[in-house]
Tab-separated table of C-alpha atoms in Angstrom:
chain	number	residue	atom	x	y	z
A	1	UNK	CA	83.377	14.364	-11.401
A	2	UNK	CA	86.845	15.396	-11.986
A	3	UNK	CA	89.554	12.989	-13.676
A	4	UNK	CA	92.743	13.022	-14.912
A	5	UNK	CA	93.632	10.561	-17.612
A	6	UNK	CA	97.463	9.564	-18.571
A	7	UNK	CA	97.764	8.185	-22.525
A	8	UNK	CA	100.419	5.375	-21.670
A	9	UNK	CA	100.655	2.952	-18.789
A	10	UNK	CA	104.467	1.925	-20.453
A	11	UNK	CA	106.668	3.898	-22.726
A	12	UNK	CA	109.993	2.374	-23.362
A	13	UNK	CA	112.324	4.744	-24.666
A	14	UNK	CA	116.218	5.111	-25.516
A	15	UNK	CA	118.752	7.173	-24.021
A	16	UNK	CA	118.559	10.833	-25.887
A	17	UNK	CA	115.718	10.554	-27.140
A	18	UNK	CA	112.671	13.046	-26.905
A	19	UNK	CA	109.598	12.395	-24.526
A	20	UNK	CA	106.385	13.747	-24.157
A	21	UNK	CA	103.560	11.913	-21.753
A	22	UNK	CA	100.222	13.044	-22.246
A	23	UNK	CA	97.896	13.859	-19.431
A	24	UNK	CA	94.258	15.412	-19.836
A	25	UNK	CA	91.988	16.897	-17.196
A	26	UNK	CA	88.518	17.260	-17.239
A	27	UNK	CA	87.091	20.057	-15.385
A	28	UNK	CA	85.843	23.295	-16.280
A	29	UNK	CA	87.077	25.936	-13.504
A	30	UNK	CA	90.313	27.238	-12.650
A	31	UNK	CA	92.441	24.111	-11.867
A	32	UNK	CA	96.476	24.007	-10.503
A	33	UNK	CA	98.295	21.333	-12.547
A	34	UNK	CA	101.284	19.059	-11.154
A	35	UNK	CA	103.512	16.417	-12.256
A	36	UNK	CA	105.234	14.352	-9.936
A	37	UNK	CA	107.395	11.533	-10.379
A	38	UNK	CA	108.240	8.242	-8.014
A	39	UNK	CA	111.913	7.187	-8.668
A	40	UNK	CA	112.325	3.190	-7.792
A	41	UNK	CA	111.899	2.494	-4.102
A	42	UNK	CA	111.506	6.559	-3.364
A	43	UNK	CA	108.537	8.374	-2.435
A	44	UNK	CA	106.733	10.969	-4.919
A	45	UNK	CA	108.785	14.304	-5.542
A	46	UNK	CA	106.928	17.255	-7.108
A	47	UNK	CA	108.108	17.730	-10.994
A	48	UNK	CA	106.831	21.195	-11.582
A	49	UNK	CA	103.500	22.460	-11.261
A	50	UNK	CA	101.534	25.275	-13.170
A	51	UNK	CA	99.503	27.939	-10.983
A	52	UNK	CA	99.081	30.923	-12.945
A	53	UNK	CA	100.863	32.625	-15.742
A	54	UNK	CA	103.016	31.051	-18.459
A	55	UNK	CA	101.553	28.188	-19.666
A	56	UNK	CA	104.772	26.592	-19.971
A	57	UNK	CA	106.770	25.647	-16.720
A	58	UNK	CA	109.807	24.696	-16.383
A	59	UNK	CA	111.019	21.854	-13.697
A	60	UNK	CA	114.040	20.268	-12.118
A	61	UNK	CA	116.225	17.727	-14.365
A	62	UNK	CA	115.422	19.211	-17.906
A	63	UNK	CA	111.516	18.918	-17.454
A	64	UNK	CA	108.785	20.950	-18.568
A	65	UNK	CA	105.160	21.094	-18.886
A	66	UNK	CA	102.619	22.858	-21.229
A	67	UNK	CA	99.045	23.864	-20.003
A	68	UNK	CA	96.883	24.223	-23.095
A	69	UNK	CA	93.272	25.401	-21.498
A	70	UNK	CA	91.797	24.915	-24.565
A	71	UNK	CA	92.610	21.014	-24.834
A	72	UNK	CA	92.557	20.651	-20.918
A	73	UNK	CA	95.830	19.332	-21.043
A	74	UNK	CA	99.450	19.175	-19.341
A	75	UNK	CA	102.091	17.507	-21.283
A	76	UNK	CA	105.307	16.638	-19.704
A	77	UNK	CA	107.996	16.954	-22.280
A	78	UNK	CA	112.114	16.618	-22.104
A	79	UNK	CA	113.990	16.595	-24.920
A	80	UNK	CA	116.825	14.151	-23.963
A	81	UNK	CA	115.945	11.455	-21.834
A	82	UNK	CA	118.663	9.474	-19.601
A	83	UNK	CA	118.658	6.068	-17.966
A	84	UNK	CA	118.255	8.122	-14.330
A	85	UNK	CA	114.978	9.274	-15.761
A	86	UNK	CA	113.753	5.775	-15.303
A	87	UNK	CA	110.611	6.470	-12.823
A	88	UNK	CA	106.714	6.047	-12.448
A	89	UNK	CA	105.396	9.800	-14.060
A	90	UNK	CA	101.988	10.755	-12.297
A	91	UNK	CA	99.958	13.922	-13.706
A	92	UNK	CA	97.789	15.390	-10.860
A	93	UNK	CA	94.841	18.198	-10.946
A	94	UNK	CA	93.488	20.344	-7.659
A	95	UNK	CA	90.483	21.819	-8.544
A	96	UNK	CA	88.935	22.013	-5.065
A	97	UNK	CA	91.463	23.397	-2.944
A	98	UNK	CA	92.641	20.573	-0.694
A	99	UNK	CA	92.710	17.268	-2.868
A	100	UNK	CA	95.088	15.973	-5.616
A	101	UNK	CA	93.063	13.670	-8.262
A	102	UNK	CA	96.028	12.052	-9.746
A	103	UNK	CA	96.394	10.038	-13.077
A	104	UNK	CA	96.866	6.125	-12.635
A	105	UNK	CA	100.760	6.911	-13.803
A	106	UNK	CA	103.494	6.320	-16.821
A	107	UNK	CA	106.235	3.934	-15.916
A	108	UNK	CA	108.946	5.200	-17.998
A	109	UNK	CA	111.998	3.027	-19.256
A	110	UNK	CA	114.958	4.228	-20.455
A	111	UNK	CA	117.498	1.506	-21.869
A	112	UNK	CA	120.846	2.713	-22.177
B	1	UNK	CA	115.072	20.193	7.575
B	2	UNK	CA	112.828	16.964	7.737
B	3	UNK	CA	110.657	16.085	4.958
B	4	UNK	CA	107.287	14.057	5.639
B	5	UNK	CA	107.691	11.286	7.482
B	6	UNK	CA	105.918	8.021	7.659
B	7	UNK	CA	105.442	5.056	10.469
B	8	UNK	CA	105.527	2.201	10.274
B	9	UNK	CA	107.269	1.183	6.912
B	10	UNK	CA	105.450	-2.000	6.749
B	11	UNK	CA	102.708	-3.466	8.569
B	12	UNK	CA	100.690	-6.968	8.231
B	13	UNK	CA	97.733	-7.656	9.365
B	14	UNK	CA	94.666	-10.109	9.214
B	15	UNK	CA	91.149	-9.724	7.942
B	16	UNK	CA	88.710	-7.718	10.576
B	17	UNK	CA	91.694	-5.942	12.657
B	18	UNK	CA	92.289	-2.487	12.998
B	19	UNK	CA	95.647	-0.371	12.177
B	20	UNK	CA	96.715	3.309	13.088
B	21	UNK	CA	99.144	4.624	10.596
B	22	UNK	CA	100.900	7.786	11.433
B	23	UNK	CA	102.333	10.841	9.840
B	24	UNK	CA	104.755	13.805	11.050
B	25	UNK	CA	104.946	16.688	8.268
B	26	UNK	CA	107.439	18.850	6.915
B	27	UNK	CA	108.345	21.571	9.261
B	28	UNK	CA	106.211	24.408	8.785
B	29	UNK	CA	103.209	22.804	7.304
B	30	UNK	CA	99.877	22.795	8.938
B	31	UNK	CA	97.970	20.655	6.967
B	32	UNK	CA	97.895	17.107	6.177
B	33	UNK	CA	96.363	14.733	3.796
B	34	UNK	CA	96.191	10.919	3.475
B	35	UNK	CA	96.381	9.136	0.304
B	36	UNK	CA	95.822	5.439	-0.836
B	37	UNK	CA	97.818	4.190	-3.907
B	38	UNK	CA	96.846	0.611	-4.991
B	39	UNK	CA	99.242	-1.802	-6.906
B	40	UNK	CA	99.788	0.482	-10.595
B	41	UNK	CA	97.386	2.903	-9.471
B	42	UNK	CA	97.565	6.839	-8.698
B	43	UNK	CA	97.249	7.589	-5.847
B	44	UNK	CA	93.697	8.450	-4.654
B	45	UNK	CA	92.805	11.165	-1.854
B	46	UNK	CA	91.394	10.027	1.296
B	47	UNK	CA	90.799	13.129	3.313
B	48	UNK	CA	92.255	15.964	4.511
B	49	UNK	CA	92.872	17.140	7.804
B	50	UNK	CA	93.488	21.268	8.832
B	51	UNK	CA	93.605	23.076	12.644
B	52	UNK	CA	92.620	19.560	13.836
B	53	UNK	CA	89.438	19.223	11.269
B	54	UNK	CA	88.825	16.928	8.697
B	55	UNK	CA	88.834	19.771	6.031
B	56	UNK	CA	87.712	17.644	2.939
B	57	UNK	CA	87.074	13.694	2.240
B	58	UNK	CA	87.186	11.121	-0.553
B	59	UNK	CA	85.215	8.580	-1.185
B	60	UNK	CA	85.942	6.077	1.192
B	61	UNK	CA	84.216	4.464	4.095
B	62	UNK	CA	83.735	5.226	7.590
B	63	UNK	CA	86.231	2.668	8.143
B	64	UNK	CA	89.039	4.978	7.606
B	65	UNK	CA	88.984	8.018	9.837
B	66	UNK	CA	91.411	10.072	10.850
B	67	UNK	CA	92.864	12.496	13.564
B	68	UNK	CA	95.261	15.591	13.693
B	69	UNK	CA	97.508	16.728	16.476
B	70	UNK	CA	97.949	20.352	18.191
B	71	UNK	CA	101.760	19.701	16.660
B	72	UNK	CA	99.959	19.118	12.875
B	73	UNK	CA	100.937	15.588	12.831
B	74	UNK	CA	98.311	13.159	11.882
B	75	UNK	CA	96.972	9.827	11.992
B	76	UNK	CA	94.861	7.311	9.947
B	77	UNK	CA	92.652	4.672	11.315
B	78	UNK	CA	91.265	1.611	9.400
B	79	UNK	CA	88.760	-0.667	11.055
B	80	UNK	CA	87.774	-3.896	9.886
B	81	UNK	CA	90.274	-4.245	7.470
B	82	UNK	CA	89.342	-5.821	3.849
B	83	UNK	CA	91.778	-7.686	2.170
B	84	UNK	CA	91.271	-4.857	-0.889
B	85	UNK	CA	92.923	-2.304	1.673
B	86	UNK	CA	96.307	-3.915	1.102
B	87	UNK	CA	97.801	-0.351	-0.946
B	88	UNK	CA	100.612	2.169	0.257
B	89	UNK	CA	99.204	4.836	2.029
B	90	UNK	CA	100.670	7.887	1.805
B	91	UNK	CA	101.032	11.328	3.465
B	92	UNK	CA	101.147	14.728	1.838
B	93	UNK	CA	101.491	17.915	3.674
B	94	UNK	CA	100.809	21.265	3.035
B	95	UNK	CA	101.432	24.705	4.222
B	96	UNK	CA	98.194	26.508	4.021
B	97	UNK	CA	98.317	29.156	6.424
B	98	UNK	CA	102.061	29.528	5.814
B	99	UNK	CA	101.553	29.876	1.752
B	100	UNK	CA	98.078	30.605	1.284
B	101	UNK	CA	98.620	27.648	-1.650
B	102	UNK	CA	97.373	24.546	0.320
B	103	UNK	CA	97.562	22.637	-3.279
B	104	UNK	CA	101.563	22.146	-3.413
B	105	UNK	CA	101.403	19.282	-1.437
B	106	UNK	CA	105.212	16.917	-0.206
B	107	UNK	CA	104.848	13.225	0.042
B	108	UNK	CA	106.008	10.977	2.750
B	109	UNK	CA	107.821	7.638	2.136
B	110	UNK	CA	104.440	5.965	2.587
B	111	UNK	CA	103.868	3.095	4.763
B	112	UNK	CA	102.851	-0.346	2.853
B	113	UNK	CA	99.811	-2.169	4.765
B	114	UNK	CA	99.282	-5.830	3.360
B	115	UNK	CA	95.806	-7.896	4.904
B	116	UNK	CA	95.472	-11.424	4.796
């Protein structure tokens, strides 16, 4: 069955510092790659996603992602966090055209 | 132009009733899909619903069924609730005939369903 696993439930970071949240995939077929994020008391709002082409997208706010096929992974990276990026990060996989299987989320802190 | 939208915000209801949640998508968008997200959970899919059909499904019970409109908008049913279907459910839609890409998917507000 297809899953999508996030590394960290928390990471508490810093304003201006770097972040990178880890999410792996497993499935072996052609797969369309999202990140989404869920500000405090908002609904989800799509990140960036990854189709086709470069492996590296870019997305709104500063964010990008990196598809590596080879590791099955989609790492959301920014390399200067601020306190608005304060949010619930969720890495999602369709694989089946229809449904999303989604991580179980990073709830990201940023102290100012 | 009107996102996803969601009724009720917040419902309450006992042990053994039934609920009918409701979604209207974003303009344009012909499909819909129905998501549960638990307390620190991802959400998880629930089905699916295109040209009136229940396209694809989750693994949930046949408690939770669903229905799509001639105007694409959607509803969810739960019968016999369980006190483990307190969650947020959530509504995506999609523009599949419009795109070809029924993946990108817009979220709704969600509409938080506590059972006692």
């Amino acid at each position: 069955a297809q899953s999508v696993s996030q590394h960290n439930h928390h990471v508490i970071l810093s304003e201006a510092a770097s972040l990178e949240l880890g999410c792996n995939y497993s499935y072996g077929g052609t797969v369309n790659l999202f990140w989404y994020v869920q500000y405090p008391g908002q609904h989800l709002q799509l990140l960036l996603k990854y189709f086709s082409g470069d492996p590296l997208v870019k997305g709104i706010k500063g964010f990008e992602a990196e598809f590596i096929k080879s590791k099955f992974s989609f790492n959301l990276r920014k390399p200067s966090v601020q306190w608005s990026d304060t949010a619930e990060y969720f890495c999602a996989v369709n694989a089946q055209g229809g449904k999303l299987i989604f991580g179980q989320g990073t709830e990201l802190s940023v102290k100012p | 132009d009107a996102g996803v939208t969601q009724s009720p915000t917040h419902l309450i209801k006992t042990r053994g009733q039934q609920v009918t949640l409701r979604c209207s998508p974003k303009s344009g968008h012909d499909t819909v899909s129905w998501y549960q997200q638990a307390l620190g959970q991802g959400p998880q899919f629930i089905f699916q619903y295109y040209e009136e059909e229940e396209r694809q499904r989750g693994n949930f019970p046949d408690r939770f069924s669903g229905h799509q409109f001639p105007n694409y908008s959607s509803e969810l049913n739960v019968n016999a609730l369980l006190l483990g279907d307190s969650a947020l459910y959530l509504c995506a839609s999609s523009g599949l005939r419009t795109s070809g890409r029924g993946d990108e998917q817009f979220f709704g507000p969600g509409t938080r369903l506590t059972v006692l």
